Amino acid sequence: MAKENFVEQIADIEKDFPQWYTDVVIKTKLVDYGPVKGTMVIRPYGYAVWENIQRELDTRFKATGHENAYFPLLIPMSFFTKEAEHVEGFAPEVAVVTHAGGEELSEPLAVRPTSETIFGSMYSKWLQSYRDLPIKINQWANVMRWEKTTRPFLRTSEFLWQEGHTAHATEEEAMEETMQMLGVYKEFAENCLAIPVITGRKTEKEKFAGAVATFGMEAMMKDGKSLQAGTSHYLGQNFAKSFDIKFLNKDGAQKYAYTSSWGVSTRLIGALIMAHGDQRGLVFPPVVAPVQVVIVPIASKKPGVLETCAELKEKLQKAGVRVQLDDTDNSPGWKFNEWEMKGVPLRIELGPRDIEEGKALIFRRDTLEKNAYSLNGIVEEVNSLLTTVQKDMLESARVRRDERITYADDLDGILKGVEAGKFVKAGWCGCRECEDKVKTYAQATARVFAEGETKEKCAICGKPSKHVIIFARAY
Amino acid sequence: MAKENFVEQIADIEKDFPQWYTDVVIKTKLVDYGPVKGTMVIRPYGYAVWENIQRELDTRFKATGHENAYFPLLIPMSFFTKEAEHVEGFAPEVAVVTHAGGEELSEPLAVRPTSETIFGSMYSKWLQSYRDLPIKINQWANVMRWEKTTRPFLRTSEFLWQEGHTAHATEEEAMEETMQMLGVYKEFAENCLAIPVITGRKTEKEKFAGAVATFGMEAMMKDGKSLQAGTSHYLGQNFAKSFDIKFLNKDGAQKYAYTSSWGVSTRLIGALIMAHGDQRGLVFPPVVAPVQVVIVPIASKKPGVLETCAELKEKLQKAGVRVQLDDTDNSPGWKFNEWEMKGVPLRIELGPRDIEEGKALIFRRDTLEKNAYSLNGIVEEVNSLLTTVQKDMLESARVRRDERITYADDLDGILKGVEAGKFVKAGWCGCRECEDKVKTYAQATARVFAEGETKEKCAICGKPSKHVIIFARAY
């Protein structure tokens, strides 16, 4: 059977999750490996997901008063050395342009790994008075970080992202912005990607190089590992001081601004795959699915079948549904497998008998349920089903995740938890040594602080606990 | 007077067009110089124009069956040497990454100046059978060409663009695609940018490095110089042979594909500025204007004025108009100048007396006319005026251009024509020597063939003419 063949092509999701991931991303044509090691080609099916993500986020950024701009790719290497922590964090990963136009450059140029420094240098030039504040700019761009081990979408030498960079008159405003954008990310992750996320502050060890504080959102993948899906940084006056971002305040005094930065990347596509995928392949939530509905004609050579399918396609298209009609020569069974693998939320099957009876079968990719619906009012039915699928996918992901959150009171408990594919909450004294021990002993890292929770003792050293940390193995 | 001050800040458009351009792009905050020589920062006001251009073009690309994707920025240097003409054309301008991740790379990597080679290498991998054809992919990306003399938007070491790359089974289909996209560009330039363009084939000297034939669209700027606003290349089997882009045709034989590529860039923003701008600054056509309507309250502290303005703003916004209400403390005169400089198509002035009389004044940036309109039905009036402005701007640009197209029968005639800021049509024998003579003698280049026109003699050497060429000085 064709179906069997397809399943065989994808590695067992339970036994070999990494291979399952690779099989799925390549076979569904989301992505391919580029000719340079560690690079990826985002193919049209994968890029369509990114376009949907962009549209949803961009609307939210603009609604919260941000504007888009574009800053240069190449940054003088000297910029990085201006912020001590920043250079330490990024220098080892930087790709460097040394020659251009047939000559050696007088100063080597970094291909941006992130743009705090170049935004900072321009903000310093543009900013004069408190009247110019806040500055709230976002850019959609490619960035480059030379990584040793790479995986499509999750970790590649080049990736696409957005990076917001803002400057404010006060600490409070900059912190408010930092938290607002973390909130925007969370709402987007849950309502568009159907991925429940835990947001919270990161430890000093895990924070962004150059930030005062980093807040992240963590998503649980189907193997129980965590994926950092977005971060929002409160930068205090660190970059303002390094790049001289100053303004004249109301009292006529020169003051350093407070800045923030925040970003999400094409990693989110990896999150979508690993949060929702199953043995048959991808499962896309409708809001970001490249194709929301596929129509598969049954006995398509019978009179009237293709015509009815085409009419239905047009009606759905007019109603704003991203729909495709598969009128290729392949068998219905082959098409079912193909589109299930590609994660299309709804499949409509329509054959001569269905048409006669005035109905169609609709298959839900998320629950694998198939039900008959009257062709009258099917457009409304499809729209309502898409809403239901979106909601249900978030809900099942939440149930899956919540079942896999546990507590531990010692290192063994943390190890046992993460080995079982869980997020483990544990008390922490706050010292780097204990954090490192968890890494060595359990190959797990501190993801975020579990806000609002308290524990008496540090699970590692037994001293009084300052924070509850969510430990997990992570991508 | 404030107005005078503004005008003084911008160089005289008649006397010093280049300085006028620089003043306008910097003062209106469209763009700024980046820290690395030859780079630009596209500021929010400029990027908003690009977003409008992107939206309009992207819709057209998708409507003609293209999909978006993203290919890596870094291309192995060895790829360039595979197509002999291509490497010759681009190698001198390439920026090269030699170090990454703290190590010297085994092979230097080019920062893409254009992506025919990397698309070619992937198409070679993906393409199996004639069933896979055509492949029609576009990407929105940054590219880098190291230029000696640079000017914001017109020529910068890095710029943003889109590049379409397609592969077809036959010569005819590839040529049809090449011409279709040239047509899409022309329709877009005229209907969205309000810039009339002349499309046609380019000479061998001016064609894209590696193409069989290049077709360009040329736009006349206000100084009479030409700006190449977009190109569409028929690549024949050149890249297919260099990159082994082969497929099994219906008869089971291996065949090389035929490919095309086409692109437009942020240069178009430069075209907009120089095709429409005047002494007061920018003049944007409504379709791509970041702000289409600005509302300026008169005597804004008088009761009811700001409220009425805010209501009107909301109504226009709901009707899909990009509108801004300038409720800052600046004087109305200051605001008039500011928004005129920024090229906003319509300005609505609304004061206590207007409100009493139930009317508003609307100022048209393109014609500088100001008329009163009833507040009842003002939304419809604004929409209809925006349509009129868009149409009128194209029409006046067309008249301006057509007045400046002339003919010449000898080198002196060509020189006189281009010195007077004209496009000069002249017969050409087809030889490179004559083309070079025009360059030396008149500092003018062959822009495109004047399709359908004939001349008896070559204006340069007097031998029989093969083509009529449009010669012009160009950006």
Tab-separated table of C-alpha atoms in Angstrom, chain A residues 39-349:
chain	number	residue	atom	x	y	z
A	39	THR	CA	23.324	26.901	5.287
A	40	MET	CA	19.751	26.140	4.246
A	41	VAL	CA	17.547	26.896	1.299
A	42	ILE	CA	14.053	27.715	2.518
A	43	ARG	CA	11.910	26.222	-0.242
A	44	PRO	CA	8.558	27.703	-1.270
A	45	TYR	CA	6.523	25.454	1.046
A	46	GLY	CA	8.659	26.451	4.013
A	47	TYR	CA	8.871	30.093	2.998
A	48	ALA	CA	5.082	30.290	2.817
A	49	VAL	CA	5.005	29.428	6.527
A	50	TRP	CA	7.490	32.222	7.164
A	51	GLU	CA	5.362	34.666	5.171
A	52	ASN	CA	2.360	33.799	7.327
A	53	ILE	CA	4.429	34.232	10.472
A	54	GLN	CA	5.712	37.567	9.168
A	55	ARG	CA	2.246	38.839	8.337
A	56	GLU	CA	0.886	37.982	11.781
A	57	LEU	CA	3.842	39.425	13.671
A	58	ASP	CA	4.220	42.503	11.503
A	59	THR	CA	0.589	43.454	12.128
A	60	ARG	CA	1.191	43.124	15.859
A	61	PHE	CA	4.421	45.143	15.754
A	62	LYS	CA	2.719	47.981	13.897
A	63	ALA	CA	-0.296	47.887	16.200
A	64	THR	CA	2.092	48.455	19.116
A	65	GLY	CA	3.645	51.499	17.442
A	66	HIS	CA	6.724	50.058	15.730
A	67	GLU	CA	8.015	50.941	12.283
A	68	ASN	CA	10.139	48.829	9.962
A	69	ALA	CA	13.507	49.874	8.575
A	70	TYR	CA	16.589	48.269	7.092
A	71	PHE	CA	20.106	48.566	8.490
A	72	PRO	CA	23.300	47.424	6.742
A	73	LEU	CA	24.443	43.807	6.816
A	74	LEU	CA	28.093	44.690	7.352
A	75	ILE	CA	29.237	46.054	10.681
A	76	PRO	CA	32.754	47.335	11.426
A	77	MET	CA	34.469	44.785	13.684
A	78	SER	CA	35.442	47.625	15.998
A	79	PHE	CA	31.753	48.135	16.907
A	80	PHE	CA	31.656	44.785	18.655
A	81	THR	CA	34.482	45.598	20.986
A	82	LYS	CA	32.621	48.615	22.350
A	83	GLU	CA	30.371	46.470	24.524
A	84	ALA	CA	32.585	44.041	26.425
A	85	GLU	CA	30.100	41.245	27.114
A	86	HIS	CA	28.637	41.549	23.644
A	87	VAL	CA	31.923	40.941	21.840
A	88	GLU	CA	32.698	37.995	24.093
A	89	GLY	CA	29.363	36.415	23.245
A	90	PHE	CA	29.370	36.993	19.504
A	91	ALA	CA	32.965	37.235	18.271
A	92	PRO	CA	33.510	33.460	18.136
A	93	GLU	CA	30.527	33.035	15.791
A	94	VAL	CA	31.099	35.922	13.436
A	95	ALA	CA	31.676	35.597	9.684
A	96	VAL	CA	34.084	38.233	8.427
A	97	VAL	CA	34.383	40.050	5.098
A	98	THR	CA	38.046	40.890	4.567
A	99	HIS	CA	38.117	41.556	0.821
A	100	ALA	CA	35.785	43.471	-1.461
A	101	GLY	CA	35.988	45.021	-4.896
A	102	GLY	CA	39.225	43.141	-5.537
A	103	GLU	CA	41.047	44.680	-2.586
A	104	GLU	CA	41.757	43.895	1.027
A	105	LEU	CA	39.649	46.109	3.296
A	106	SER	CA	41.377	48.417	5.737
A	107	GLU	CA	39.038	47.184	8.488
A	108	PRO	CA	37.454	43.732	8.470
A	109	LEU	CA	33.651	43.790	8.475
A	110	ALA	CA	31.365	41.469	10.399
A	111	VAL	CA	28.326	39.972	8.728
A	112	ARG	CA	25.730	40.911	11.352
A	113	PRO	CA	25.041	38.197	13.937
A	114	THR	CA	22.607	40.688	15.535
A	115	SER	CA	22.344	44.447	15.132
A	116	GLU	CA	22.406	46.160	18.530
A	117	THR	CA	25.707	47.836	17.661
A	118	ILE	CA	24.753	49.290	14.295
A	119	PHE	CA	21.306	50.388	15.503
A	120	GLY	CA	23.079	51.928	18.475
A	121	SER	CA	25.475	53.899	16.277
A	122	MET	CA	22.598	55.325	14.225
A	123	TYR	CA	20.372	56.054	17.223
A	124	SER	CA	23.268	58.006	18.656
A	125	LYS	CA	23.296	60.118	15.496
A	126	TRP	CA	19.521	60.598	15.249
A	127	LEU	CA	18.650	61.162	18.865
A	128	GLN	CA	18.746	64.775	20.058
A	129	SER	CA	16.014	65.532	22.524
A	130	TYR	CA	13.470	63.706	24.682
A	131	ARG	CA	10.952	64.680	22.004
A	132	ASP	CA	12.562	62.133	19.662
A	133	LEU	CA	11.819	59.326	22.106
A	134	PRO	CA	10.769	56.596	22.105
A	135	ILE	CA	12.400	55.228	18.952
A	136	LYS	CA	10.748	51.925	18.096
A	137	ILE	CA	12.165	50.259	14.993
A	138	ASN	CA	12.012	46.682	13.775
A	139	GLN	CA	13.778	45.041	10.873
A	140	TRP	CA	13.195	41.817	8.962
A	141	ALA	CA	16.612	40.555	7.949
A	142	ASN	CA	19.078	37.735	7.523
A	143	VAL	CA	21.755	37.203	10.155
A	144	MET	CA	24.753	34.949	10.355
A	145	ARG	CA	26.223	32.961	13.232
A	146	TRP	CA	28.871	30.388	12.434
A	147	GLU	CA	27.750	27.259	14.255
A	148	LYS	CA	29.605	23.978	14.586
A	149	THR	CA	26.592	21.662	14.458
A	150	THR	CA	23.649	22.750	12.404
A	151	ARG	CA	20.130	21.577	11.703
A	152	PRO	CA	17.624	23.135	9.254
A	153	PHE	CA	15.558	25.903	10.898
A	154	LEU	CA	16.933	25.109	14.387
A	155	ARG	CA	20.538	26.139	14.020
A	156	THR	CA	22.008	27.271	10.720
A	157	SER	CA	24.861	29.592	9.895
A	158	GLU	CA	22.417	31.987	8.230
A	159	PHE	CA	18.814	32.446	9.249
A	160	LEU	CA	15.988	34.922	8.817
A	161	TRP	CA	14.547	36.821	11.708
A	162	GLN	CA	13.129	40.085	12.912
A	163	GLU	CA	14.930	42.222	15.413
A	164	GLY	CA	13.263	45.081	17.234
A	165	HIS	CA	15.463	47.809	18.707
A	166	THR	CA	13.997	50.533	20.855
A	167	ALA	CA	15.267	53.495	22.840
A	168	HIS	CA	13.442	55.169	25.722
A	169	ALA	CA	13.806	58.054	28.131
A	170	THR	CA	13.394	55.985	31.281
A	171	GLU	CA	14.187	52.594	32.708
A	172	GLU	CA	10.480	51.967	33.320
A	173	GLU	CA	9.519	52.603	29.711
A	174	ALA	CA	12.284	50.390	28.356
A	175	MET	CA	11.317	47.596	30.724
A	176	GLU	CA	7.648	48.044	29.815
A	177	GLU	CA	8.570	47.685	26.143
A	178	THR	CA	10.636	44.563	26.889
A	179	MET	CA	7.711	42.942	28.662
A	180	GLN	CA	5.142	44.137	26.129
A	181	MET	CA	7.005	42.444	23.285
A	182	LEU	CA	7.433	39.265	25.306
A	183	GLY	CA	3.656	39.372	25.703
A	184	VAL	CA	3.165	39.930	21.972
A	185	TYR	CA	5.351	36.888	21.269
A	186	LYS	CA	3.443	34.728	23.730
A	187	GLU	CA	0.050	35.713	22.365
A	188	PHE	CA	1.301	35.112	18.812
A	189	ALA	CA	2.843	31.713	19.695
A	190	GLU	CA	-0.356	30.533	21.309
A	191	ASN	CA	-2.942	31.969	18.930
A	192	CYS	CA	-1.082	31.613	15.625
A	193	LEU	CA	1.352	28.739	16.122
A	194	ALA	CA	-0.915	26.898	18.598
A	195	ILE	CA	2.134	26.428	20.789
A	196	PRO	CA	1.725	27.062	24.519
A	197	VAL	CA	4.822	28.782	25.845
A	198	ILE	CA	6.286	29.509	29.222
A	199	THR	CA	7.737	32.985	29.479
A	200	GLY	CA	10.123	34.188	32.107
A	201	ARG	CA	13.447	35.673	32.944
A	202	LYS	CA	16.653	33.868	32.037
A	203	THR	CA	19.610	33.297	34.324
A	204	GLU	CA	22.779	35.374	34.014
A	205	LYS	CA	24.440	32.460	32.268
A	206	GLU	CA	21.712	32.143	29.662
A	207	LYS	CA	21.040	35.818	29.037
A	208	PHE	CA	21.922	37.727	25.862
A	209	ALA	CA	25.492	38.984	25.712
A	210	GLY	CA	25.230	42.646	26.666
A	211	ALA	CA	21.757	42.616	28.235
A	212	VAL	CA	20.837	43.581	31.785
A	213	ALA	CA	18.077	40.976	31.671
A	214	THR	CA	16.783	38.539	29.068
A	215	PHE	CA	13.250	37.180	29.013
A	216	GLY	CA	12.540	34.147	26.901
A	217	MET	CA	9.662	32.009	25.822
A	218	GLU	CA	10.154	28.283	25.953
A	219	ALA	CA	8.114	25.749	24.020
A	220	MET	CA	7.983	22.014	24.634
A	221	MET	CA	8.693	19.806	21.655
A	222	LYS	CA	7.197	16.330	21.264
A	223	ASP	CA	10.340	14.702	22.628
A	224	GLY	CA	10.001	16.745	25.798
A	225	LYS	CA	12.932	18.994	24.985
A	226	SER	CA	12.590	22.739	25.174
A	227	LEU	CA	13.020	25.166	22.305
A	228	GLN	CA	13.745	28.811	22.964
A	229	ALA	CA	11.193	30.355	20.617
A	230	GLY	CA	11.839	34.039	21.186
A	231	THR	CA	13.621	36.467	23.464
A	232	SER	CA	13.149	40.023	24.652
A	233	HIS	CA	16.081	41.855	26.201
A	234	TYR	CA	16.183	44.755	28.570
A	235	LEU	CA	19.534	46.359	27.772
A	236	GLY	CA	19.507	49.122	30.374
A	237	GLN	CA	22.099	51.762	29.477
A	238	ASN	CA	24.736	49.222	28.394
A	239	PHE	CA	24.549	49.920	24.689
A	240	ALA	CA	23.593	53.551	25.227
A	241	LYS	CA	26.871	54.088	27.036
A	242	SER	CA	28.946	52.119	24.525
A	243	PHE	CA	27.411	53.917	21.543
A	244	ASP	CA	26.719	57.284	23.095
A	245	ILE	CA	22.950	57.202	22.704
A	246	LYS	CA	22.184	60.424	24.547
A	247	PHE	CA	19.406	62.985	24.614
A	248	LEU	CA	18.616	66.341	26.127
A	249	ASN	CA	15.878	65.813	28.711
A	250	LYS	CA	13.171	68.290	29.674
A	251	ASP	CA	15.461	69.941	32.190
A	252	GLY	CA	18.125	70.506	29.572
A	253	ALA	CA	20.449	67.815	30.909
A	254	GLN	CA	22.209	65.194	28.763
A	255	LYS	CA	20.984	61.684	29.614
A	256	TYR	CA	21.739	58.211	28.310
A	257	ALA	CA	18.745	56.414	26.833
A	258	TYR	CA	17.520	52.993	27.944
A	259	THR	CA	17.236	50.420	25.198
A	260	SER	CA	15.610	47.094	24.472
A	261	SER	CA	15.847	44.488	21.734
A	262	TRP	CA	13.738	41.454	20.872
A	263	GLY	CA	13.636	38.840	18.165
A	264	VAL	CA	12.197	35.664	16.747
A	265	SER	CA	13.504	33.727	13.789
A	266	THR	CA	12.870	30.988	11.240
A	267	ARG	CA	13.492	28.689	14.226
A	268	LEU	CA	9.778	29.061	14.809
A	269	ILE	CA	9.215	26.825	11.787
A	270	GLY	CA	11.266	24.154	13.547
A	271	ALA	CA	9.124	24.685	16.643
A	272	LEU	CA	5.931	24.194	14.618
A	273	ILE	CA	7.232	20.930	13.198
A	274	MET	CA	8.373	19.481	16.513
A	275	ALA	CA	5.471	20.713	18.627
A	276	HIS	CA	2.734	19.299	16.388
A	277	GLY	CA	4.183	16.714	13.976
A	278	ASP	CA	3.351	13.020	14.144
A	279	GLN	CA	4.257	9.766	12.402
A	280	ARG	CA	2.509	10.840	9.213
A	281	GLY	CA	4.515	14.047	9.020
A	282	LEU	CA	3.688	17.709	9.556
A	283	VAL	CA	0.592	19.051	11.289
A	284	PHE	CA	0.163	22.767	10.661
A	285	PRO	CA	-2.184	25.008	12.623
A	286	PRO	CA	-4.529	26.773	10.146
A	287	VAL	CA	-3.364	30.344	10.845
A	288	VAL	CA	0.139	29.699	9.507
A	289	ALA	CA	-0.495	26.693	7.228
A	290	PRO	CA	0.642	27.409	3.637
A	291	VAL	CA	-2.371	25.418	2.440
A	292	GLN	CA	-5.335	25.262	4.805
A	293	VAL	CA	-7.579	22.999	2.780
A	294	VAL	CA	-6.837	20.493	0.046
A	295	ILE	CA	-9.614	19.162	-2.141
A	296	VAL	CA	-9.073	15.611	-3.376
A	297	PRO	CA	-11.473	14.489	-6.106
A	298	ILE	CA	-12.503	10.810	-5.928
A	299	ALA	CA	-13.066	9.054	-9.271
A	300	SER	CA	-12.122	12.346	-10.839
A	301	LYS	CA	-12.801	11.171	-14.389
A	302	LYS	CA	-16.516	10.707	-13.644
A	303	PRO	CA	-18.588	13.559	-15.122
A	304	GLY	CA	-19.098	16.522	-12.868
A	305	VAL	CA	-16.537	15.608	-10.213
A	306	LEU	CA	-13.689	17.925	-11.214
A	307	GLU	CA	-16.153	20.706	-12.016
A	308	THR	CA	-17.764	20.489	-8.573
A	309	CYS	CA	-14.331	20.414	-6.950
A	310	ALA	CA	-13.224	23.462	-8.929
A	311	GLU	CA	-16.389	25.354	-7.982
A	312	LEU	CA	-15.850	24.528	-4.327
A	313	LYS	CA	-12.229	25.649	-4.571
A	314	GLU	CA	-13.305	28.983	-5.997
A	315	LYS	CA	-15.918	29.490	-3.288
A	316	LEU	CA	-13.404	28.767	-0.546
A	317	GLN	CA	-10.820	31.010	-2.156
A	318	LYS	CA	-13.334	33.842	-2.271
A	319	ALA	CA	-14.008	33.298	1.419
A	320	GLY	CA	-10.304	33.858	2.084
A	321	VAL	CA	-9.326	30.219	2.582
A	322	ARG	CA	-5.893	29.091	1.304
A	323	VAL	CA	-7.097	26.124	-0.703
A	324	GLN	CA	-5.577	23.804	-3.249
A	325	LEU	CA	-7.287	21.368	-5.599
A	326	ASP	CA	-5.159	18.292	-6.265
A	327	ASP	CA	-6.192	17.376	-9.802
A	328	THR	CA	-2.997	15.477	-10.621
A	329	ASP	CA	-3.017	11.919	-11.977
A	330	ASN	CA	-1.977	10.355	-8.684
A	331	SER	CA	-4.374	8.017	-6.867
A	332	PRO	CA	-6.540	9.401	-4.046
A	333	GLY	CA	-4.612	7.214	-1.577
A	334	TRP	CA	-1.320	8.685	-2.716
A	335	LYS	CA	-2.732	12.185	-2.427
A	336	PHE	CA	-4.075	11.508	1.075
A	337	ASN	CA	-0.601	10.483	2.241
A	338	GLU	CA	1.124	13.329	0.488
A	339	TRP	CA	-1.094	16.052	1.931
A	340	GLU	CA	-1.153	14.462	5.366
A	341	MET	CA	2.632	14.447	5.325
A	342	LYS	CA	2.535	18.104	4.291
A	343	GLY	CA	0.359	18.864	7.310
A	344	VAL	CA	-2.645	20.459	5.588
A	345	PRO	CA	-5.244	20.999	8.335
A	346	LEU	CA	-8.331	19.918	6.355
A	347	ARG	CA	-8.862	17.597	3.416
A	348	ILE	CA	-12.122	17.570	1.505
A	349	GLU	CA	-12.883	14.376	-0.385
